[in-house]
XYZ file of C-alpha atoms in Angstrom:
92
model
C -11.304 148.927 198.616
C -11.854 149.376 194.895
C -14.556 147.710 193.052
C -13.164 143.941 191.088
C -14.562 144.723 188.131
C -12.445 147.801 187.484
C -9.308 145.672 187.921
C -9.744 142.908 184.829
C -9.245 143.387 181.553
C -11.669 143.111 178.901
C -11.443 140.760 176.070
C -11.281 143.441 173.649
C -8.329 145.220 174.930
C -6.632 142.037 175.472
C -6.988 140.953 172.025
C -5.510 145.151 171.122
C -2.804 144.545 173.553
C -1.780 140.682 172.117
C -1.841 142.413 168.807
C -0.021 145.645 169.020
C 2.863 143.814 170.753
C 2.365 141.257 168.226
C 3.391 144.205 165.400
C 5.649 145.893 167.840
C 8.106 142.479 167.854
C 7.526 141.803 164.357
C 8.682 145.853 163.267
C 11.598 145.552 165.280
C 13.325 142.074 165.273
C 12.123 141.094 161.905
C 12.030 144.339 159.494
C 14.897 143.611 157.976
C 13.864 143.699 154.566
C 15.487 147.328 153.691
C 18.687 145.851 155.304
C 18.832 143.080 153.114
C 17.986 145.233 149.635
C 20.620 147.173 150.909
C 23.580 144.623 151.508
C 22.294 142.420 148.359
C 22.633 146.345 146.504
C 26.263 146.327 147.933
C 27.309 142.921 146.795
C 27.716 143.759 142.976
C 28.623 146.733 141.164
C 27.246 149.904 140.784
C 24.131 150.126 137.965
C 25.590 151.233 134.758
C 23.075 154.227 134.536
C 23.655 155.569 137.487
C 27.031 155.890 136.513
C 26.394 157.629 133.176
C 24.183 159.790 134.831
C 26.493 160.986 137.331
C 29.077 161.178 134.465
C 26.993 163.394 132.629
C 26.578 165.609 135.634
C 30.117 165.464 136.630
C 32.537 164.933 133.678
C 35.640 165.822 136.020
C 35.210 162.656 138.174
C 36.557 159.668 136.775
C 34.289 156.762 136.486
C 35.891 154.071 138.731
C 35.301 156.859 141.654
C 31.745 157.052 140.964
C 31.224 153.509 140.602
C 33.393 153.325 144.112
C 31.483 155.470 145.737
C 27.624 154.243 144.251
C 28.595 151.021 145.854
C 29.503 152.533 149.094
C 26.402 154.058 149.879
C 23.871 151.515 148.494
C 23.631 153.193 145.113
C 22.398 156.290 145.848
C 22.649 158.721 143.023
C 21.494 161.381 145.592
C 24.305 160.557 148.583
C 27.280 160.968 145.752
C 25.668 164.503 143.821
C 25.704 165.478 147.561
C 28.966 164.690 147.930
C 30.352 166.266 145.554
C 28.467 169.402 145.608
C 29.558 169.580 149.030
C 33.313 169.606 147.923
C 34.178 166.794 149.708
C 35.215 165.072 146.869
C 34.876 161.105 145.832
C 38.460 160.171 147.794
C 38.921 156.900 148.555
């Protein structure tokens, strides 16, 4: 049959193993800290130089749809040039 000691586990590697799941349960069920920066981003209006920026870029748009859509997607300056540039427009 095989040897006993081969079968236990060190202290060591218990300690890793306590520890890695540890930061394993933590990253998943309790990360939300971009979630909330996110939702608390979406709860007021868009950042006044964002907008100007945009409106500088895009003078067509009107400024309502960029605030619109700056809110929509967590105030990304990036997601709404991409948008646009993409022709798909700031539609409602």
């Amino acid at each position: 049959m095989s040897d006993p000691q081969q079968q236990t586990l060190n202290l060591p590697s218990l300690i890793f193993v306590v520890i890695l799941v540890g930061l394993s349960i933590r990253y998943f069920f309790f990360s939300a800290s971009s979630t909330n920066t996110r939702s608390s981003n979406r709860g007021r209006g868009a950042d006044p130089v964002q907008v100007d920026q945009l409106q500088q870029m895009f003078p067509q748009l009107n400024r309502r749809d960029i605030q619109w859509d700056l809110q929509r997607n967590g105030g990304s300056v990036q997601a709404t040039t991409e948008r646009v540039l993409g022709g798909r427009g700031l539609e409602r």
